[in-house]
PDB file of C-alpha atoms in Angstrom:
ATOM      1  CA  MET A 151      32.829   9.369   1.953  1.00 32.00           C
ATOM      2  CA  LEU A 152      30.812   6.261   2.616  1.00 33.00           C
ATOM      3  CA  ASP A 153      32.193   2.925   1.479  1.00 32.00           C
ATOM      4  CA  ILE A 154      29.240   1.579  -0.505  1.00 30.00           C
ATOM      5  CA  LYS A 155      29.304  -2.144  -1.172  1.00 31.00           C
ATOM      6  CA  PHE A 156      27.342  -3.172  -4.236  1.00 33.00           C
ATOM      7  CA  ILE A 157      25.797  -6.658  -4.137  1.00 35.00           C
ATOM      8  CA  CYS A 158      25.551  -8.707  -7.310  1.00 34.00           C
ATOM      9  CA  ASN A 159      22.888 -11.268  -6.457  1.00 37.00           C
ATOM     10  CA  LYS A 160      20.540 -12.164  -9.265  1.00 32.00           C
ATOM     11  CA  ARG A 161      17.903 -13.670  -6.987  1.00 33.00           C
ATOM     12  CA  SER A 162      17.766 -10.586  -4.762  1.00 34.00           C
ATOM     13  CA  LEU A 163      17.337  -8.362  -7.812  1.00 37.00           C
ATOM     14  CA  SER A 164      14.013  -9.923  -8.767  1.00 35.00           C
ATOM     15  CA  GLY A 165      12.198  -7.416  -6.554  1.00 37.00           C
ATOM     16  CA  ILE A 166      13.629  -4.520  -8.567  1.00 38.00           C
ATOM     17  CA  LEU A 167      12.721  -6.107 -11.856  1.00 38.00           C
ATOM     18  CA  VAL A 168       9.149  -6.781 -10.739  1.00 37.00           C
ATOM     19  CA  SER A 169       8.715  -3.180  -9.571  1.00 39.00           C
ATOM     20  CA  LEU A 170      10.083  -1.829 -12.825  1.00 44.00           C
ATOM     21  CA  SER A 171       7.945  -4.101 -14.977  1.00 39.00           C
ATOM     22  CA  LEU A 172       4.811  -2.836 -13.255  1.00 39.00           C
ATOM     23  CA  VAL A 173       5.740   0.761 -13.976  1.00 39.00           C
ATOM     24  CA  LEU A 174       7.192   0.353 -17.426  1.00 40.00           C
ATOM     25  CA  SER A 175       4.960  -2.520 -18.604  1.00 34.00           C
ATOM     26  CA  GLY A 176       8.053  -4.374 -19.732  1.00 31.00           C
ATOM     27  CA  CYS A 177       8.922  -1.839 -22.435  1.00 31.00           C
ATOM     28  CA  VAL A 178      12.480  -1.316 -21.242  1.00 32.00           C
ATOM     29  CA  GLY A 179      13.452  -4.949 -21.522  1.00 29.00           C
ATOM     30  CA  PHE A 180      15.372  -5.338 -18.271  1.00 30.00           C
ATOM     31  CA  THR A 181      17.024  -8.686 -17.701  1.00 29.00           C
ATOM     32  CA  GLU A 182      18.960 -10.061 -14.791  1.00 30.00           C
ATOM     33  CA  ASP A 183      22.187  -9.426 -16.718  1.00 31.00           C
ATOM     34  CA  TRP A 184      21.379  -5.697 -16.773  1.00 31.00           C
ATOM     35  CA  PHE A 185      22.437  -5.256 -13.152  1.00 34.00           C
ATOM     36  CA  VAL A 186      26.117  -6.139 -12.972  1.00 31.00           C
ATOM     37  CA  CYS A 187      29.251  -5.040 -11.184  1.00 30.00           C
ATOM     38  CA  GLY A 188      32.039  -3.278 -12.982  1.00 29.00           C
ATOM     39  CA  ASP A 189      32.738   0.030 -14.658  1.00 32.00           C
ATOM     40  CA  ALA A 190      29.897   2.311 -15.662  1.00 32.00           C
ATOM     41  CA  SER A 191      30.699   1.731 -19.305  1.00 34.00           C
ATOM     42  CA  GLU A 192      30.211  -2.000 -18.836  1.00 35.00           C
ATOM     43  CA  SER A 193      26.817  -1.825 -17.126  1.00 37.00           C
ATOM     44  CA  ALA A 194      25.129   1.037 -18.938  1.00 37.00           C
ATOM     45  CA  SER A 195      21.636   0.356 -20.250  1.00 43.00           C
ATOM     46  CA  PRO A 196      21.004   2.854 -23.066  1.00 42.00           C
ATOM     47  CA  GLY A 197      17.531   4.201 -23.617  1.00 48.00           C
ATOM     48  CA  VAL A 198      16.230   3.788 -20.068  1.00 53.00           C
ATOM     49  CA  GLU A 199      15.782   7.518 -19.448  1.00 56.00           C
ATOM     50  CA  GLN A 200      13.900   7.878 -22.744  1.00 63.00           C
ATOM     51  CA  ALA A 201      11.593   5.066 -21.647  1.00 71.00           C
ATOM     52  CA  LEU A 202      10.935   6.740 -18.273  1.00 77.00           C
ATOM     53  CA  SER A 203      10.167  10.182 -19.709  1.00 77.00           C
ATOM     54  CA  PRO A 204       6.539   9.447 -20.770  1.00 82.00           C
ATOM     55  CA  TYR A 205       5.756   8.187 -17.256  1.00 84.00           C
ATOM     56  CA  TYR A 206       7.380  11.220 -15.700  1.00 87.00           C
ATOM     57  CA  ASN A 207       5.447  13.547 -18.006  1.00 87.00           C
ATOM     58  CA  ALA A 208       2.153  11.863 -17.054  1.00 87.00           C
ATOM     59  CA  ALA A 209       2.931  11.953 -13.321  1.00 91.00           C
ATOM     60  CA  ARG A 210       1.572  14.566 -10.918  1.00 92.00           C
ATOM     61  CA  PHE A 211       3.734  17.381  -9.600  1.00 93.00           C
ATOM     62  CA  VAL A 212       4.498  17.111  -5.874  1.00 92.00           C
ATOM     63  CA  ALA A 213       7.386  19.434  -5.105  1.00 94.00           C
ATOM     64  CA  SER A 214      10.396  21.221  -6.551  1.00 96.00           C
ATOM     65  CA  GLY A 215      13.595  22.721  -5.271  1.00 97.00           C
ATOM     66  CA  LYS A 216      17.356  22.583  -5.631  1.00 97.00           C
ATOM     67  CA  VAL A 217      20.048  19.942  -5.855  1.00 96.00           C
ATOM     68  CA  ASP A 218      23.693  20.504  -4.923  1.00 96.00           C
ATOM     69  CA  VAL A 219      26.300  17.953  -6.020  1.00 95.00           C
ATOM     70  CA  ASP A 220      29.704  17.951  -4.311  1.00 94.00           C
ATOM     71  CA  LYS A 221      31.907  15.758  -6.503  1.00 92.00           C
ATOM     72  CA  LYS A 222      34.911  16.125  -4.204  1.00 92.00           C
ATOM     73  CA  LYS A 223      33.002  14.563  -1.311  1.00 91.00           C
ATOM     74  CA  ASP A 224      30.816  12.281  -3.483  1.00 92.00           C
ATOM     75  CA  SER A 225      27.763  13.791  -1.826  1.00 95.00           C
ATOM     76  CA  VAL A 226      24.496  15.246  -3.053  1.00 96.00           C
ATOM     77  CA  THR A 227      21.997  17.423  -1.184  1.00 97.00           C
ATOM     78  CA  ILE A 228      18.388  17.430  -2.385  1.00 97.00           C
ATOM     79  CA  VAL A 229      16.313  20.377  -1.151  1.00 97.00           C
ATOM     80  CA  LEU A 230      12.539  20.295  -1.658  1.00 96.00           C
ATOM     81  CA  GLU A 231      11.028  23.736  -1.066  1.00 96.00           C
ATOM     82  CA  THR A 232       7.643  24.869   0.204  1.00 94.00           C
ATOM     83  CA  LEU A 233       6.718  28.319  -1.110  1.00 94.00           C
ATOM     84  CA  GLY A 234       3.644  29.780   0.548  1.00 94.00           C
ATOM     85  CA  GLY A 235       1.019  27.916   2.504  1.00 96.00           C
ATOM     86  CA  CYS A 236      -1.842  27.817   4.977  1.00 96.00           C
ATOM     87  CA  ILE A 237      -0.671  28.732   8.492  1.00 95.00           C
ATOM     88  CA  LYS A 238      -2.486  28.559  11.834  1.00 93.00           C
ATOM     89  CA  GLU A 239      -1.625  31.122  14.473  1.00 90.00           C
ATOM     90  CA  GLY A 240      -3.610  30.695  17.656  1.00 89.00           C
ATOM     91  CA  ASP A 241      -7.216  30.207  16.565  1.00 88.00           C
ATOM     92  CA  ALA A 242      -6.788  32.053  13.258  1.00 92.00           C
ATOM     93  CA  PHE A 243      -6.015  30.611   9.815  1.00 94.00           C
ATOM     94  CA  ASP A 244      -4.133  32.615   7.214  1.00 95.00           C
ATOM     95  CA  TRP A 245      -2.615  31.903   3.809  1.00 95.00           C
ATOM     96  CA  ASP A 246       0.925  33.299   3.780  1.00 96.00           C
ATOM     97  CA  GLY A 247       2.389  33.739   0.306  1.00 94.00           C
ATOM     98  CA  ASP A 248       5.823  34.593   1.748  1.00 95.00           C
ATOM     99  CA  TYR A 249       6.142  31.425   3.835  1.00 95.00           C
ATOM    100  CA  TYR A 250       9.241  29.357   3.014  1.00 95.00           C
ATOM    101  CA  PHE A 251      10.430  25.951   4.192  1.00 95.00           C
ATOM    102  CA  ALA A 252      13.326  23.838   2.916  1.00 95.00           C
ATOM    103  CA  ASP A 253      13.440  20.072   3.429  1.00 95.00           C
ATOM    104  CA  ALA A 254      17.108  19.182   2.842  1.00 96.00           C
ATOM    105  CA  ASN A 255      18.584  15.674   2.738  1.00 95.00           C
ATOM    106  CA  THR A 256      22.233  14.850   2.068  1.00 96.00           C
ATOM    107  CA  PHE A 257      23.421  11.504   0.685  1.00 96.00           C
ATOM    108  CA  ALA A 258      26.637   9.882  -0.435  1.00 96.00           C
ATOM    109  CA  TYR A 259      26.290   8.808  -4.056  1.00 95.00           C
ATOM    110  CA  SER A 260      27.675   6.127  -6.327  1.00 93.00           C
ATOM    111  CA  PHE A 261      26.952   5.259  -9.962  1.00 92.00           C
ATOM    112  CA  ARG A 262      26.732   1.811 -11.527  1.00 85.00           C
ATOM    113  CA  GLY A 263      25.835   2.403 -15.142  1.00 78.00           C
ATOM    114  CA  ASP A 264      22.306   3.840 -15.234  1.00 78.00           C
ATOM    115  CA  THR A 265      21.864   2.887 -11.579  1.00 90.00           C
ATOM    116  CA  LEU A 266      22.372   5.522  -8.894  1.00 94.00           C
ATOM    117  CA  LEU A 267      22.825   4.673  -5.212  1.00 94.00           C
ATOM    118  CA  LEU A 268      22.022   7.382  -2.666  1.00 96.00           C
ATOM    119  CA  SER A 269      23.266   6.343   0.763  1.00 94.00           C
ATOM    120  CA  ARG A 270      23.095   7.659   4.283  1.00 91.00           C
ATOM    121  CA  ILE A 271      23.935   6.476   7.800  1.00 88.00           C
ATOM    122  CA  TYR A 272      21.233   6.421  10.474  1.00 81.00           C
ATOM    123  CA  GLU A 273      22.383   6.942  14.043  1.00 78.00           C
ATOM    124  CA  PRO A 274      20.491   5.255  16.913  1.00 76.00           C
ATOM    125  CA  ASP A 275      18.100   7.328  18.970  1.00 76.00           C
ATOM    126  CA  PRO A 276      19.785   7.856  22.365  1.00 74.00           C
ATOM    127  CA  TYR A 277      16.399   7.574  24.070  1.00 76.00           C
ATOM    128  CA  GLU A 278      15.533   4.234  22.445  1.00 74.00           C
ATOM    129  CA  VAL A 279      16.893   0.812  23.343  1.00 72.00           C
ATOM    130  CA  ASN A 280      18.026  -1.951  20.984  1.00 75.00           C
ATOM    131  CA  GLN A 281      18.765   0.437  18.129  1.00 73.00           C
ATOM    132  CA  GLU A 282      21.914   0.154  16.065  1.00 79.00           C
ATOM    133  CA  ARG A 283      23.752   2.396  13.643  1.00 80.00           C
ATOM    134  CA  TYR A 284      23.157   1.299  10.063  1.00 78.00           C
ATOM    135  CA  GLU A 285      23.764   2.353   6.472  1.00 87.00           C
ATOM    136  CA  GLU A 286      20.958   2.417   3.907  1.00 91.00           C
ATOM    137  CA  SER A 287      21.303   2.868   0.140  1.00 93.00           C
ATOM    138  CA  PHE A 288      18.326   3.825  -2.030  1.00 94.00           C
ATOM    139  CA  ILE A 289      18.347   2.446  -5.580  1.00 95.00           C
ATOM    140  CA  TRP A 290      17.482   4.833  -8.424  1.00 96.00           C
ATOM    141  CA  VAL A 291      17.410   3.945 -12.116  1.00 93.00           C
ATOM    142  CA  GLY A 292      16.875   5.573 -15.489  1.00 89.00           C
ATOM    143  CA  GLY A 293      19.296   8.457 -15.694  1.00 87.00           C
ATOM    144  CA  THR A 294      22.446   8.995 -17.706  1.00 86.00           C
ATOM    145  CA  PRO A 295      25.464   6.984 -16.480  1.00 84.00           C
ATOM    146  CA  GLY A 296      27.692   9.172 -14.338  1.00 89.00           C
ATOM    147  CA  ALA A 297      25.447  12.266 -14.504  1.00 90.00           C
ATOM    148  CA  PHE A 298      22.685  13.538 -12.228  1.00 91.00           C
ATOM    149  CA  ASP A 299      20.755  15.579 -14.782  1.00 93.00           C
ATOM    150  CA  GLY A 300      17.834  13.626 -16.224  1.00 91.00           C
ATOM    151  CA  VAL A 301      14.790  11.650 -15.089  1.00 93.00           C
ATOM    152  CA  TRP A 302      15.250   9.098 -12.298  1.00 94.00           C
ATOM    153  CA  LEU A 303      12.875   6.531 -10.875  1.00 95.00           C
ATOM    154  CA  MET A 304      13.339   5.964  -7.148  1.00 95.00           C
ATOM    155  CA  THR A 305      12.761   2.207  -7.012  1.00 94.00           C
ATOM    156  CA  GLN A 306      11.095   0.550  -4.067  1.00 92.00           C
ATOM    157  CA  CYS A 307      14.254  -1.391  -3.244  1.00 94.00           C
ATOM    158  CA  ARG A 308      17.146  -0.461  -1.017  1.00 92.00           C
ATOM    159  CA  TYR A 309      20.214  -1.954   0.592  1.00 91.00           C
ATOM    160  CA  ARG A 310      20.509  -1.989   4.362  1.00 88.00           C
ATOM    161  CA  GLU A 311      23.852  -3.274   5.590  1.00 78.00           C
ATOM    162  CA  GLU A 312      24.446  -5.158   2.328  1.00 78.00           C
ATOM    163  CA  LYS A 313      21.015  -6.826   2.279  1.00 88.00           C
ATOM    164  CA  MET A 314      18.339  -5.819  -0.203  1.00 91.00           C
ATOM    165  CA  TYR A 315      14.796  -4.966   0.904  1.00 89.00           C
ATOM    166  CA  CYS A 316      11.895  -4.144  -1.402  1.00 91.00           C
ATOM    167  CA  THR A 317       8.443  -2.746  -0.726  1.00 87.00           C
ATOM    168  CA  ASP A 318       5.379  -2.921  -2.944  1.00 87.00           C
ATOM    169  CA  ASP A 319       3.565   0.399  -2.639  1.00 89.00           C
ATOM    170  CA  GLY A 320       0.942   1.565  -5.096  1.00 89.00           C
ATOM    171  CA  TYR A 321       2.763   4.637  -6.377  1.00 91.00           C
ATOM    172  CA  ASP A 322       6.155   5.492  -7.826  1.00 93.00           C
ATOM    173  CA  GLN A 323       8.295   8.586  -7.363  1.00 94.00           C
ATOM    174  CA  PHE A 324      10.139  10.249 -10.238  1.00 95.00           C
ATOM    175  CA  PHE A 325      12.813  12.900  -9.787  1.00 95.00           C
ATOM    176  CA  ARG A 326      14.088  15.175 -12.523  1.00 95.00           C
ATOM    177  CA  PHE A 327      17.414  16.929 -12.028  1.00 95.00           C
ATOM    178  CA  ASP A 328      18.185  19.815 -14.370  1.00 95.00           C
ATOM    179  CA  ASN A 329      21.117  22.171 -13.900  1.00 94.00           C
ATOM    180  CA  GLY A 330      20.858  22.452 -10.112  1.00 96.00           C
ATOM    181  CA  LYS A 331      17.069  22.179  -9.957  1.00 97.00           C
ATOM    182  CA  VAL A 332      14.936  19.211  -8.892  1.00 97.00           C
ATOM    183  CA  GLU A 333      11.288  18.328  -9.428  1.00 96.00           C
ATOM    184  CA  LEU A 334       9.444  15.449  -7.747  1.00 96.00           C
ATOM    185  CA  ARG A 335       6.407  13.780  -9.341  1.00 95.00           C
ATOM    186  CA  VAL A 336       4.258  10.841  -8.277  1.00 94.00           C
ATOM    187  CA  VAL A 337       2.228   8.402 -10.378  1.00 92.00           C
ATOM    188  CA  ASP A 338      -0.144   5.608  -9.402  1.00 91.00           C
ATOM    189  CA  ARG A 339       1.103   2.207 -10.513  1.00 90.00           C
ATOM    190  CA  GLU A 340      -0.917   0.452 -13.186  1.00 86.00           C
ATOM    191  CA  ASN A 341      -2.707  -2.738 -12.120  1.00 89.00           C
ATOM    192  CA  TYR A 342      -1.730  -2.259  -8.476  1.00 91.00           C
ATOM    193  CA  ASP A 343      -3.434  -4.775  -6.180  1.00 91.00           C
ATOM    194  CA  TYR A 344      -5.637  -2.634  -3.935  1.00 91.00           C
ATOM    195  CA  MET A 345      -7.144  -5.825  -2.538  1.00 91.00           C
ATOM    196  CA  GLN A 346      -3.908  -6.766  -0.764  1.00 87.00           C
ATOM    197  CA  THR A 347      -3.252  -3.696   1.323  1.00 89.00           C
ATOM    198  CA  ILE A 348      -3.306  -2.587   4.942  1.00 88.00           C
ATOM    199  CA  PHE A 349      -6.805  -1.171   4.386  1.00 90.00           C
ATOM    200  CA  VAL A 350      -8.211  -4.593   3.437  1.00 91.00           C
ATOM    201  CA  ASP A 351      -6.360  -6.220   6.332  1.00 89.00           C
ATOM    202  CA  GLN A 352      -7.928  -3.703   8.721  1.00 90.00           C
ATOM    203  CA  LEU A 353     -11.355  -4.281   7.169  1.00 93.00           C
ATOM    204  CA  PHE A 354     -11.103  -8.033   7.804  1.00 91.00           C
ATOM    205  CA  GLU A 355      -9.949  -7.414  11.370  1.00 90.00           C
ATOM    206  CA  PHE A 356     -12.834  -4.993  11.940  1.00 92.00           C
ATOM    207  CA  LEU A 357     -15.316  -7.605  10.750  1.00 91.00           C
ATOM    208  CA  GLY A 358     -13.899 -10.166  13.146  1.00 86.00           C
ATOM    209  CA  ASP A 359     -12.763  -8.405  16.302  1.00 76.00           C
ATOM    210  CA  GLY A 360     -13.667  -4.764  15.871  1.00 75.00           C
ATOM    211  CA  GLY A 361     -10.674  -2.451  15.953  1.00 81.00           C
ATOM    212  CA  SER A 362     -10.619   0.452  13.526  1.00 88.00           C
ATOM    213  CA  ILE A 363     -10.360   1.115   9.784  1.00 91.00           C
ATOM    214  CA  GLN A 364      -8.019   3.839   8.564  1.00 87.00           C
ATOM    215  CA  LEU A 365      -9.092   5.443   5.306  1.00 86.00           C
ATOM    216  CA  GLU A 366      -5.986   7.585   4.865  1.00 79.00           C
ATOM    217  CA  THR A 367      -4.263   7.003   1.539  1.00 75.00           C
ATOM    218  CA  PRO A 368      -1.080   5.352   2.901  1.00 73.00           C
ATOM    219  CA  TYR A 369      -3.182   2.404   4.057  1.00 77.00           C
ATOM    220  CA  TYR A 370      -4.514   1.918   0.525  1.00 77.00           C
ATOM    221  CA  TYR A 371      -1.039   2.021  -0.960  1.00 77.00           C
ATOM    222  CA  SER A 372       0.943  -0.249   1.367  1.00 77.00           C
ATOM    223  CA  ASP A 373       1.127  -3.910   0.476  1.00 73.00           C
ATOM    224  CA  THR A 374       0.561  -6.480   3.210  1.00 72.00           C
ATOM    225  CA  LYS A 375      -0.487 -10.059   3.675  1.00 69.00           C
ATOM    226  CA  TYR A 376      -4.138 -10.848   4.213  1.00 67.00           C
ATOM    227  CA  GLY A 377      -5.556 -11.234   7.694  1.00 67.00           C
ATOM    228  CA  GLN A 378      -8.543 -13.287   6.580  1.00 68.00           C
ATOM    229  CA  GLU A 379      -7.518 -16.446   8.409  1.00 71.00           C
ATOM    230  CA  ARG A 380      -7.531 -14.889  11.863  1.00 73.00           C
ATOM    231  CA  SER A 381     -10.768 -13.033  11.059  1.00 79.00           C
ATOM    232  CA  GLY A 382     -12.701 -15.978   9.626  1.00 85.00           C
ATOM    233  CA  VAL A 383     -13.058 -14.491   6.130  1.00 89.00           C
ATOM    234  CA  GLU A 384     -13.248 -16.702   3.037  1.00 91.00           C
ATOM    235  CA  ILE A 385     -12.256 -15.052  -0.251  1.00 92.00           C
ATOM    236  CA  LEU A 386     -14.472 -16.241  -3.105  1.00 95.00           C
ATOM    237  CA  GLU A 387     -13.376 -14.069  -6.037  1.00 95.00           C
ATOM    238  CA  LYS A 388     -10.722 -11.396  -6.458  1.00 94.00           C
ATOM    239  CA  THR A 389      -9.262  -8.904  -8.929  1.00 95.00           C
ATOM    240  CA  ASN A 390      -6.853  -6.047  -8.239  1.00 93.00           C
ATOM    241  CA  THR A 391      -9.739  -3.617  -7.503  1.00 95.00           C
ATOM    242  CA  ALA A 392     -12.608  -5.874  -6.348  1.00 97.00           C
ATOM    243  CA  MET A 393     -13.251  -8.854  -4.116  1.00 96.00           C
ATOM    244  CA  LYS A 394     -16.143 -11.117  -3.154  1.00 97.00           C
ATOM    245  CA  PHE A 395     -15.789 -12.769   0.216  1.00 95.00           C
ATOM    246  CA  ALA A 396     -17.856 -14.602   2.821  1.00 95.00           C
ATOM    247  CA  TYR A 397     -18.010 -13.858   6.523  1.00 93.00           C
ATOM    248  CA  ALA A 398     -20.467 -15.034   9.225  1.00 90.00           C
ATOM    249  CA  ASP A 399     -22.815 -16.664   6.686  1.00 92.00           C
ATOM    250  CA  MET A 400     -22.937 -13.407   4.735  1.00 95.00           C
ATOM    251  CA  THR A 401     -21.499 -12.502   1.319  1.00 97.00           C
ATOM    252  CA  PHE A 402     -19.741  -9.176   0.752  1.00 97.00           C
ATOM    253  CA  ASP A 403     -18.607  -7.343  -2.378  1.00 98.00           C
ATOM    254  CA  LEU A 404     -15.739  -4.895  -1.918  1.00 97.00           C
ATOM    255  CA  THR A 405     -14.656  -2.505  -4.678  1.00 97.00           C
ATOM    256  CA  VAL A 406     -12.161   0.333  -4.871  1.00 94.00           C
ATOM    257  CA  ASP A 407     -14.107   2.593  -7.212  1.00 94.00           C
ATOM    258  CA  TYR A 408     -11.525   5.359  -7.442  1.00 92.00           C
ATOM    259  CA  ALA A 409      -8.049   5.825  -6.035  1.00 90.00           C
ATOM    260  CA  ARG A 410      -5.574   8.603  -6.680  1.00 89.00           C
ATOM    261  CA  TYR A 411      -2.626   8.910  -4.352  1.00 88.00           C
ATOM    262  CA  GLY A 412      -2.583  12.138  -2.380  1.00 85.00           C
ATOM    263  CA  ASP A 413      -5.918  13.222  -3.862  1.00 89.00           C
ATOM    264  CA  SER A 414      -9.038  11.142  -3.212  1.00 91.00           C
ATOM    265  CA  LEU A 415     -10.389   7.656  -2.628  1.00 92.00           C
ATOM    266  CA  HIS A 416     -13.796   5.995  -2.965  1.00 95.00           C
ATOM    267  CA  VAL A 417     -14.511   2.455  -1.771  1.00 96.00           C
ATOM    268  CA  THR A 418     -17.799   0.515  -1.580  1.00 98.00           C
ATOM    269  CA  LEU A 419     -18.704  -2.510   0.538  1.00 98.00           C
ATOM    270  CA  LYS A 420     -22.013  -4.225  -0.239  1.00 98.00           C
ATOM    271  CA  SER A 421     -23.934  -7.088   1.321  1.00 97.00           C
ATOM    272  CA  GLY A 422     -27.421  -7.830   0.063  1.00 94.00           C
ATOM    273  CA  ASP A 423     -29.290  -4.552  -0.291  1.00 95.00           C
ATOM    274  CA  ALA A 424     -26.990  -2.719   2.132  1.00 96.00           C
ATOM    275  CA  SER A 425     -24.126  -0.580   0.873  1.00 97.00           C
ATOM    276  CA  CYS A 426     -21.379   1.227   2.802  1.00 97.00           C
ATOM    277  CA  VAL A 427     -19.233   3.908   1.147  1.00 97.00           C
ATOM    278  CA  GLY A 428     -15.867   5.110   2.396  1.00 96.00           C
ATOM    279  CA  THR A 429     -14.383   8.325   1.029  1.00 95.00           C
ATOM    280  CA  VAL A 430     -11.223  10.387   1.400  1.00 93.00           C
ATOM    281  CA  SER A 431     -10.469  13.824  -0.001  1.00 94.00           C
ATOM    282  CA  GLU A 432      -7.122  15.483   0.586  1.00 92.00           C
ATOM    283  CA  MET A 433      -4.912  18.311  -0.610  1.00 92.00           C
ATOM    284  CA  SER A 434      -1.245  18.682   0.281  1.00 90.00           C
ATOM    285  CA  GLU A 435      -1.320  22.331  -0.832  1.00 89.00           C
ATOM    286  CA  VAL A 436      -4.148  24.369   0.662  1.00 93.00           C
ATOM    287  CA  GLY A 437      -5.072  27.553  -1.218  1.00 93.00           C
ATOM    288  CA  PRO A 438      -6.454  30.767   0.283  1.00 94.00           C
ATOM    289  CA  GLU A 439     -10.062  29.696  -0.348  1.00 95.00           C
ATOM    290  CA  MET A 440      -9.600  26.523   1.762  1.00 95.00           C
ATOM    291  CA  CYS A 441      -7.502  28.146   4.508  1.00 96.00           C
ATOM    292  CA  VAL A 442     -10.498  29.196   6.631  1.00 95.00           C
ATOM    293  CA  VAL A 443     -11.848  28.402  10.078  1.00 94.00           C
ATOM    294  CA  ASP A 444     -14.789  26.512   8.567  1.00 95.00           C
ATOM    295  CA  ASN A 445     -12.291  23.786   7.581  1.00 96.00           C
ATOM    296  CA  GLU A 446     -10.629  23.635  10.994  1.00 95.00           C
ATOM    297  CA  ASP A 447     -11.593  19.982  11.542  1.00 95.00           C
ATOM    298  CA  TYR A 448      -9.902  18.975   8.276  1.00 95.00           C
ATOM    299  CA  LEU A 449      -6.669  20.991   8.384  1.00 96.00           C
ATOM    300  CA  TRP A 450      -3.589  19.196   9.726  1.00 94.00           C
ATOM    301  CA  GLU A 451      -0.036  20.400  10.200  1.00 94.00           C
ATOM    302  CA  THR A 452       2.678  18.949   7.965  1.00 92.00           C
ATOM    303  CA  SER A 453       6.412  18.562   8.559  1.00 91.00           C
ATOM    304  CA  ALA A 454       6.867  21.781   6.587  1.00 92.00           C
ATOM    305  CA  GLY A 455       4.833  23.721   9.160  1.00 93.00           C
ATOM    306  CA  THR A 456       1.995  24.420   6.750  1.00 95.00           C
ATOM    307  CA  LEU A 457      -1.467  22.837   6.854  1.00 96.00           C
ATOM    308  CA  LYS A 458      -2.859  20.152   4.557  1.00 95.00           C
ATOM    309  CA  TYR A 459      -6.521  19.313   3.986  1.00 95.00           C
ATOM    310  CA  GLU A 460      -7.828  15.828   4.722  1.00 94.00           C
ATOM    311  CA  ARG A 461     -11.431  14.768   5.113  1.00 94.00           C
ATOM    312  CA  GLN A 462     -12.645  11.179   5.411  1.00 93.00           C
ATOM    313  CA  ASN A 463     -15.604   9.268   6.841  1.00 95.00           C
ATOM    314  CA  ALA A 464     -13.951   6.275   8.520  1.00 93.00           C
ATOM    315  CA  ARG A 465     -16.237   6.282  11.566  1.00 94.00           C
ATOM    316  CA  GLU A 466     -19.396   6.471   9.419  1.00 96.00           C
ATOM    317  CA  PHE A 467     -18.009   3.643   7.275  1.00 96.00           C
ATOM    318  CA  GLU A 468     -17.460   1.520  10.392  1.00 95.00           C
ATOM    319  CA  SER A 469     -20.946   2.262  11.742  1.00 95.00           C
ATOM    320  CA  CYS A 470     -22.472   1.202   8.434  1.00 96.00           C
ATOM    321  CA  ILE A 471     -20.588  -2.114   8.571  1.00 95.00           C
ATOM    322  CA  ASP A 472     -21.694  -2.640  12.170  1.00 94.00           C
ATOM    323  CA  ALA A 473     -25.303  -2.161  11.024  1.00 95.00           C
ATOM    324  CA  ILE A 474     -24.903  -4.849   8.357  1.00 95.00           C
ATOM    325  CA  LEU A 475     -23.493  -7.235  10.971  1.00 93.00           C
ATOM    326  CA  GLY A 476     -26.191  -6.353  13.482  1.00 91.00           C
ATOM    327  CA  ARG A 477     -23.645  -4.964  15.947  1.00 87.00           C
ATOM    328  CA  VAL A 478     -23.944  -1.896  18.104  1.00 77.00           C
ATOM    329  CA  SER A 479     -21.359   0.765  17.243  1.00 71.00           C
ATOM    330  CA  ASP A 480     -19.102   2.102  19.987  1.00 65.00           C
TER     331      ASP A 480
END
């Protein structure tokens, strides 16, 4: 059993509280005093699971499977299953309804009131240098103190060797455990700042030095600092989905018109009368009608061994921007 050390640092907890407030719109009423050390009975926060349930119900289904809790070893194994899928064999594509894949992950667990820590140890890669063995604990909230069954929010904060780290991604993951079964759902975060993401950073870099723009959804949903200073961009106006900025004596208007994680994206960049549109369409589960050779250029293998569909127009988007700038595309 792992020896999990729980840190009580009010300043370091601010990242958790910010993440939760974005998802729950402040309805739960978390305070710094909510997260304390001590017995589960002392730190329980009643009503959290009830507050999470509407968000879970509105979230999109991603995967389901099984969960096995070993109380003697304080361990839990979460198995997300793939049942059926699009398979490529040689040059042929076929939808196999009997295909099965299990993605299993085992963690040590510890409860602190309605907070659940799932921990694991990462061993260094023997073929990599300067890697060390470390322990990482993922912070989950919302369930019933001392019990797995219920709805849990996997927060974007974790402990690594007793230090807390938080990310700021544009979606949240909810898990529901029910009598040995698990279901994973994902929901886009309300008021997420799409104008401070890797995609925008890459756009600024492309304007300045070229490079490339990735339109895949992870780049829209990963928070990062702006790169406008090194690219010579001046931001004039900004909201969470739109931005007006100046570059090379030109004014640009950038808008994220539509964004749905794991589904589709639509972004528009305008300058004067010129308009460039970037689009992404993707499906993690490919049905029989899409599992055909005509979609070969858009079918990509996943870790489960099945194929997912992803189609985007990044190169056309770049060429359109080059035309606005009067540059010749590569």
